[in-house]
Structure formats: structure tokens, C-alpha cells
mmCIF file of C-alpha atoms in Angstrom:
data_model
loop_
_atom_site.group_PDB
_atom_site.id
_atom_site.type_symbol
_atom_site.label_atom_id
_atom_site.label_comp_id
_atom_site.label_asym_id
_atom_site.label_seq_id
_atom_site.Cartn_x
_atom_site.Cartn_y
_atom_site.Cartn_z
ATOM 1 C CA MET A 7 26.021 -3.068 -1.958
ATOM 2 C CA SER A 8 24.113 0.175 -2.360
ATOM 3 C CA ASN A 9 21.499 0.937 0.405
ATOM 4 C CA SER A 10 19.180 2.324 -2.203
ATOM 5 C CA ILE A 11 16.217 0.089 -3.132
ATOM 6 C CA ILE A 12 13.939 0.597 -6.056
ATOM 7 C CA PHE A 13 10.265 0.560 -5.151
ATOM 8 C CA ALA A 14 8.247 -0.429 -8.180
ATOM 9 C CA THR A 15 5.706 2.546 -7.995
ATOM 10 C CA ARG A 16 4.870 5.718 -9.540
ATOM 11 C CA ASN A 17 3.091 6.780 -6.542
ATOM 12 C CA GLN A 18 5.525 9.279 -4.750
ATOM 13 C CA LYS A 19 3.466 9.454 -1.593
ATOM 14 C CA LYS A 20 3.940 5.666 -1.275
ATOM 15 C CA VAL A 21 7.769 6.309 -1.488
ATOM 16 C CA GLU A 22 7.626 9.039 1.012
ATOM 17 C CA GLU A 23 5.511 6.883 3.502
ATOM 18 C CA LEU A 24 8.025 3.845 3.098
ATOM 19 C CA ASN A 25 11.067 6.290 3.673
ATOM 20 C CA ALA A 26 9.431 7.684 6.692
ATOM 21 C CA ILE A 27 8.770 4.125 8.142
ATOM 22 C CA LEU A 28 12.421 3.245 7.277
ATOM 23 C CA ALA A 29 13.685 6.515 8.824
ATOM 24 C CA GLY A 30 17.034 6.000 10.627
ATOM 25 C CA SER A 31 17.598 2.613 9.141
ATOM 26 C CA GLY A 32 20.281 3.624 6.580
ATOM 27 C CA LEU A 33 18.004 2.287 3.730
ATOM 28 C CA ASN A 34 16.728 4.609 0.867
ATOM 29 C CA ILE A 35 13.710 3.875 -1.059
ATOM 30 C CA ILE A 36 13.593 5.437 -4.451
ATOM 31 C CA SER A 37 10.841 5.530 -7.202
ATOM 32 C CA MET A 38 10.987 3.869 -10.525
ATOM 33 C CA GLU A 39 11.358 7.495 -12.221
ATOM 34 C CA ALA A 40 14.208 8.282 -9.943
ATOM 35 C CA ALA A 41 15.903 5.029 -10.987
ATOM 36 C CA GLY A 42 15.059 5.844 -14.730
ATOM 37 C CA ILE A 43 12.578 3.179 -15.192
ATOM 38 C CA TYR A 44 9.550 3.915 -17.110
ATOM 39 C CA THR A 45 7.787 0.649 -17.660
ATOM 40 C CA ASP A 46 4.293 -0.209 -16.611
ATOM 41 C CA VAL A 47 3.577 -3.511 -15.138
ATOM 42 C CA LYS A 48 -0.014 -5.013 -15.586
ATOM 43 C CA GLU A 49 -1.610 -5.907 -12.467
ATOM 44 C CA ASP A 50 -3.337 -8.907 -13.594
ATOM 45 C CA GLY A 51 -2.874 -11.198 -10.714
ATOM 46 C CA HIS A 52 -5.746 -12.732 -8.601
ATOM 47 C CA SER A 53 -4.423 -11.775 -5.248
ATOM 48 C CA PHE A 54 -2.212 -9.008 -3.623
ATOM 49 C CA GLU A 55 0.559 -11.408 -3.461
ATOM 50 C CA GLU A 56 0.581 -12.366 -7.324
ATOM 51 C CA ASN A 57 0.574 -8.634 -8.136
ATOM 52 C CA ALA A 58 3.243 -7.739 -5.726
ATOM 53 C CA ILE A 59 5.544 -10.384 -6.729
ATOM 54 C CA LYS A 60 4.941 -9.784 -10.452
ATOM 55 C CA LYS A 61 5.870 -6.007 -10.056
ATOM 56 C CA ALA A 62 9.036 -6.737 -8.170
ATOM 57 C CA SER A 63 10.253 -9.693 -10.267
ATOM 58 C CA THR A 64 9.570 -7.853 -13.602
ATOM 59 C CA ILE A 65 11.496 -4.672 -12.620
ATOM 60 C CA SER A 66 14.167 -6.713 -11.009
ATOM 61 C CA ARG A 67 14.655 -8.701 -14.138
ATOM 62 C CA LEU A 68 14.782 -5.400 -16.226
ATOM 63 C CA THR A 69 17.266 -3.701 -14.032
ATOM 64 C CA GLY A 70 19.372 -6.440 -12.413
ATOM 65 C CA ALA A 71 18.511 -4.760 -9.315
ATOM 66 C CA THR A 72 16.854 -5.785 -5.750
ATOM 67 C CA VAL A 73 13.436 -4.372 -6.182
ATOM 68 C CA LEU A 74 10.558 -3.846 -3.546
ATOM 69 C CA ALA A 75 6.810 -3.955 -4.806
ATOM 70 C CA ASP A 76 3.602 -3.803 -3.004
ATOM 71 C CA ASP A 77 -0.018 -4.228 -3.936
ATOM 72 C CA SER A 78 -2.570 -3.095 -1.557
ATOM 73 C CA GLY A 79 -6.207 -2.176 -1.218
ATOM 74 C CA LEU A 80 -9.333 -1.869 0.576
ATOM 75 C CA GLU A 81 -11.618 -4.721 1.417
ATOM 76 C CA VAL A 82 -15.117 -3.745 2.485
ATOM 77 C CA ASP A 83 -17.211 -6.632 4.214
ATOM 78 C CA TYR A 84 -20.566 -5.154 3.013
ATOM 79 C CA LEU A 85 -19.315 -5.542 -0.774
ATOM 80 C CA ASN A 86 -17.956 -9.003 -0.252
ATOM 81 C CA GLY A 87 -14.228 -7.888 -0.121
ATOM 82 C CA ALA A 88 -14.528 -5.401 -2.917
ATOM 83 C CA PRO A 89 -12.886 -3.284 -4.299
ATOM 84 C CA GLY A 90 -9.875 -5.470 -2.948
ATOM 85 C CA ILE A 91 -7.151 -6.057 -5.603
ATOM 86 C CA HIS A 92 -9.162 -3.578 -8.000
ATOM 87 C CA SER A 93 -9.025 -0.739 -5.526
ATOM 88 C CA ALA A 94 -6.839 1.535 -7.656
ATOM 89 C CA ARG A 95 -9.070 0.644 -10.677
ATOM 90 C CA PHE A 96 -12.500 1.083 -8.919
ATOM 91 C CA GLY A 97 -14.894 3.399 -10.740
ATOM 92 C CA GLY A 98 -12.212 3.758 -13.431
ATOM 93 C CA ARG A 99 -8.415 3.835 -13.365
ATOM 94 C CA ASP A 100 -8.507 7.592 -14.158
ATOM 95 C CA THR A 101 -11.108 8.359 -11.568
ATOM 96 C CA SER A 102 -10.122 10.747 -8.753
ATOM 97 C CA TYR A 103 -10.138 9.232 -5.166
ATOM 98 C CA ILE A 104 -12.569 11.880 -4.148
ATOM 99 C CA VAL A 105 -14.927 10.240 -6.525
ATOM 100 C CA LYS A 106 -13.910 6.632 -5.716
ATOM 101 C CA ASN A 107 -14.450 7.442 -2.003
ATOM 102 C CA LYS A 108 -17.838 8.813 -2.797
ATOM 103 C CA LEU A 109 -18.804 5.543 -4.842
ATOM 104 C CA ILE A 110 -17.794 3.492 -1.874
ATOM 105 C CA LEU A 111 -19.964 5.565 0.475
ATOM 106 C CA ASP A 112 -22.936 5.458 -1.938
ATOM 107 C CA CYS A 113 -22.702 1.521 -2.018
ATOM 108 C CA LEU A 114 -22.858 1.602 1.686
ATOM 109 C CA LYS A 115 -25.606 4.190 2.306
ATOM 110 C CA ASP A 116 -27.939 1.395 3.926
ATOM 111 C CA ALA A 117 -25.193 -0.372 5.769
ATOM 112 C CA GLU A 118 -25.000 0.044 9.578
ATOM 113 C CA GLY A 119 -22.660 -1.068 12.341
ATOM 114 C CA SER A 120 -20.696 -4.027 11.831
ATOM 115 C CA GLU A 121 -21.795 -4.218 8.192
ATOM 116 C CA ARG A 122 -19.371 -1.283 7.596
ATOM 117 C CA LYS A 123 -16.243 -3.391 8.590
ATOM 118 C CA ALA A 124 -13.335 -2.900 6.421
ATOM 119 C CA ARG A 125 -9.807 -3.394 6.198
ATOM 120 C CA PHE A 126 -6.682 -2.158 4.221
ATOM 121 C CA VAL A 127 -4.298 -4.945 3.149
ATOM 122 C CA CYS A 128 -0.724 -4.413 2.117
ATOM 123 C CA VAL A 129 1.627 -7.247 0.585
ATOM 124 C CA ILE A 130 5.165 -6.306 -0.132
ATOM 125 C CA ALA A 131 7.390 -8.327 -2.142
ATOM 126 C CA LEU A 132 11.276 -8.234 -2.193
ATOM 127 C CA CYS A 133 12.643 -9.785 -5.481
ATOM 128 C CA PHE A 134 16.442 -10.278 -5.903
ATOM 129 C CA PRO A 135 18.272 -10.464 -9.498
ATOM 130 C CA ASN A 136 18.419 -14.275 -8.916
ATOM 131 C CA GLY A 137 14.724 -14.593 -8.658
ATOM 132 C CA GLU A 138 14.497 -15.176 -5.116
ATOM 133 C CA THR A 139 11.497 -13.488 -3.343
ATOM 134 C CA GLU A 140 10.552 -12.551 -0.022
ATOM 135 C CA VAL A 141 6.843 -11.648 0.824
ATOM 136 C CA ARG A 142 5.289 -9.817 3.840
ATOM 137 C CA ARG A 143 1.802 -8.880 4.699
ATOM 138 C CA GLY A 144 -0.057 -6.342 6.631
ATOM 139 C CA VAL A 145 -3.534 -5.633 7.615
ATOM 140 C CA MET A 146 -5.196 -2.547 9.390
ATOM 141 C CA GLU A 147 -8.920 -3.218 10.489
ATOM 142 C CA GLY A 148 -11.514 -0.499 10.645
ATOM 143 C CA TYR A 149 -14.754 0.676 9.475
ATOM 144 C CA ILE A 150 -16.021 2.781 6.438
ATOM 145 C CA ALA A 151 -16.925 6.362 7.790
ATOM 146 C CA ASP A 152 -20.241 7.986 6.821
ATOM 147 C CA ARG A 153 -18.366 10.715 5.181
ATOM 148 C CA GLN A 154 -14.782 11.840 3.805
ATOM 149 C CA MET A 155 -12.887 13.334 6.479
ATOM 150 C CA GLY A 156 -9.159 14.553 6.777
ATOM 151 C CA LYS A 157 -6.509 15.859 4.475
ATOM 152 C CA ASN A 158 -3.453 13.676 5.179
ATOM 153 C CA GLY A 159 -2.639 10.342 3.592
ATOM 154 C CA PHE A 160 -4.077 9.361 0.217
ATOM 155 C CA GLY A 161 -6.370 6.907 -1.623
ATOM 156 C CA TYR A 162 -9.185 5.740 0.716
ATOM 157 C CA ASP A 163 -7.852 7.226 3.729
ATOM 158 C CA PRO A 164 -10.477 9.857 4.165
ATOM 159 C CA ILE A 165 -13.183 7.142 4.533
ATOM 160 C CA PHE A 166 -11.413 4.555 6.569
ATOM 161 C CA PHE A 167 -12.411 5.074 10.292
ATOM 162 C CA LEU A 168 -10.330 3.900 13.172
ATOM 163 C CA PRO A 169 -12.440 3.390 16.237
ATOM 164 C CA GLU A 170 -9.462 3.277 18.630
ATOM 165 C CA TYR A 171 -8.480 6.655 17.302
ATOM 166 C CA GLY A 172 -11.848 8.131 16.670
ATOM 167 C CA GLN A 173 -10.567 9.421 13.492
ATOM 168 C CA THR A 174 -10.014 8.497 9.869
ATOM 169 C CA SER A 175 -6.788 7.421 8.563
ATOM 170 C CA ALA A 176 -6.668 10.896 6.664
ATOM 171 C CA GLN A 177 -6.987 12.548 10.103
ATOM 172 C CA LEU A 178 -4.241 10.789 11.640
ATOM 173 C CA PRO A 179 -0.869 12.689 12.042
ATOM 174 C CA PRO A 180 1.492 11.088 9.465
ATOM 175 C CA GLU A 181 3.919 10.020 12.251
ATOM 176 C CA VAL A 182 0.912 7.967 13.790
ATOM 177 C CA LYS A 183 -0.253 6.534 10.695
ATOM 178 C CA ASN A 184 3.323 5.318 9.624
ATOM 179 C CA GLN A 185 3.366 3.418 12.809
ATOM 180 C CA ILE A 186 -0.078 1.638 12.553
ATOM 181 C CA SER A 187 -0.779 1.376 8.840
ATOM 182 C CA HIS A 188 -1.162 -1.932 6.867
ATOM 183 C CA ARG A 189 1.994 -0.777 4.714
ATOM 184 C CA ALA A 190 3.920 0.022 7.996
ATOM 185 C CA GLN A 191 2.997 -3.477 9.368
ATOM 186 C CA ALA A 192 4.155 -5.148 6.007
ATOM 187 C CA LEU A 193 7.529 -3.067 5.823
ATOM 188 C CA ASN A 194 8.242 -3.678 9.584
ATOM 189 C CA GLU A 195 7.875 -7.513 8.907
ATOM 190 C CA MET A 196 10.168 -6.938 6.107
ATOM 191 C CA LYS A 197 12.617 -4.563 7.778
ATOM 192 C CA GLU A 198 14.538 -6.797 9.877
ATOM 193 C CA PHE A 199 15.315 -8.939 6.781
ATOM 194 C CA LEU A 200 16.412 -5.882 4.868
ATOM 195 C CA LEU A 201 18.723 -4.697 7.667
ATOM 196 C CA THR A 202 20.382 -8.124 7.761
ATOM 197 C CA ILE A 203 20.890 -8.094 3.976
ATOM 198 C CA TYR A 204 22.116 -4.696 3.742
ATOM 199 C CA ASN A 205 24.289 -4.742 6.710
ATOM 200 C CA CYS A 206 22.453 -1.672 8.279
#
């Protein structure tokens, strides 16, 4: 069995992050483009779990391969959990994350202290060609900062403040973020299962 697993994403930064988390495991995550897949899967589920499973199962059926997929997003308490599963489309799908982050900050301009609580959520689904699916979830708790800070990471990282580090997720060194992130938590939950399946 090949130790390369297709990750149902077009986001190369996510692929790099997952490979960094799995470094030394003998597993290699490749993007859909690297696998020659150019199909878009509509994310129309009502939860992170539904979206992750749909992406993984759709690409697995198309390729006959074992496929990983994730759905992740930012939940802000002051916004009743928004943007949530709509995080990538918040403010418009083609809107840059600099603009998306500014929109979040504008929405929270009157929020203080615990009102700014937020969390990153990641659900990872692993789908086999026979339709069997494994799902793992990771959560990273924090607060929305008062401005964008940091150049590392991507997405909403520049406004996601971690009090225990005194920095935003985008200010953390990648090796630290890759140990504590919501994606790392979900993938580490999946990792032992993967290592067993792939005999690494």
C-alpha cells in the first residue's frame, strides 16, 4: 500500500502543515492537484463533520483511493458561533483573508474581555474506497485580538490570540503552532490509526 494519502484540498499551506505534523511518520500527504484531481466538492453540509466526510468520500469514490479531508473554521462567541462552517466564504469566497479578518474585527469593535472568546475547530475525515469512514475532531481555544498581528500561518491566524503564549496564531513559530493547532489535534487523533493501517 502506498504511503501517500490524497488530501482533498487546494490549499497548499494546509498540505504543508499536515506534512509537518506527520514528519517522521513515513506518511506523505499530497494535494488533489498533485494527484491529478481537479474536481470541486460543494461544501453544503450543516456541520464540519458533514463537509469533511462529503469531501473525503466524493474524492475517494472518484479515485478509488483512501482520502483525507478536513473542514475547519473559526467560531466566535460574540457572533453566536459565526463564521463557523462558513469561514472560508465569510465576506465573499474571493475576499482576501486580510479583508475577512478586518470584517471580524469590525464586528467585535464593541466586544470586551470574555465576549471575544473564540475557537478554531477542525474535523478530519478519512474515507476508504469501500466507503468506511473515520472522523476525528480538534479544537483550539483563544480570543479575537484587537488587530491583525503576525506573518506566519494563514486564514484567521493573525487575529486569533492565545493568552498562554501572549501571541496570535500567526506570530507563533510554525513548529509550535503545528503542535497545538486544531488541525494538529485532529490529525494526531487520526495519526495512530493511520500508522496502524499503513504499517509505518
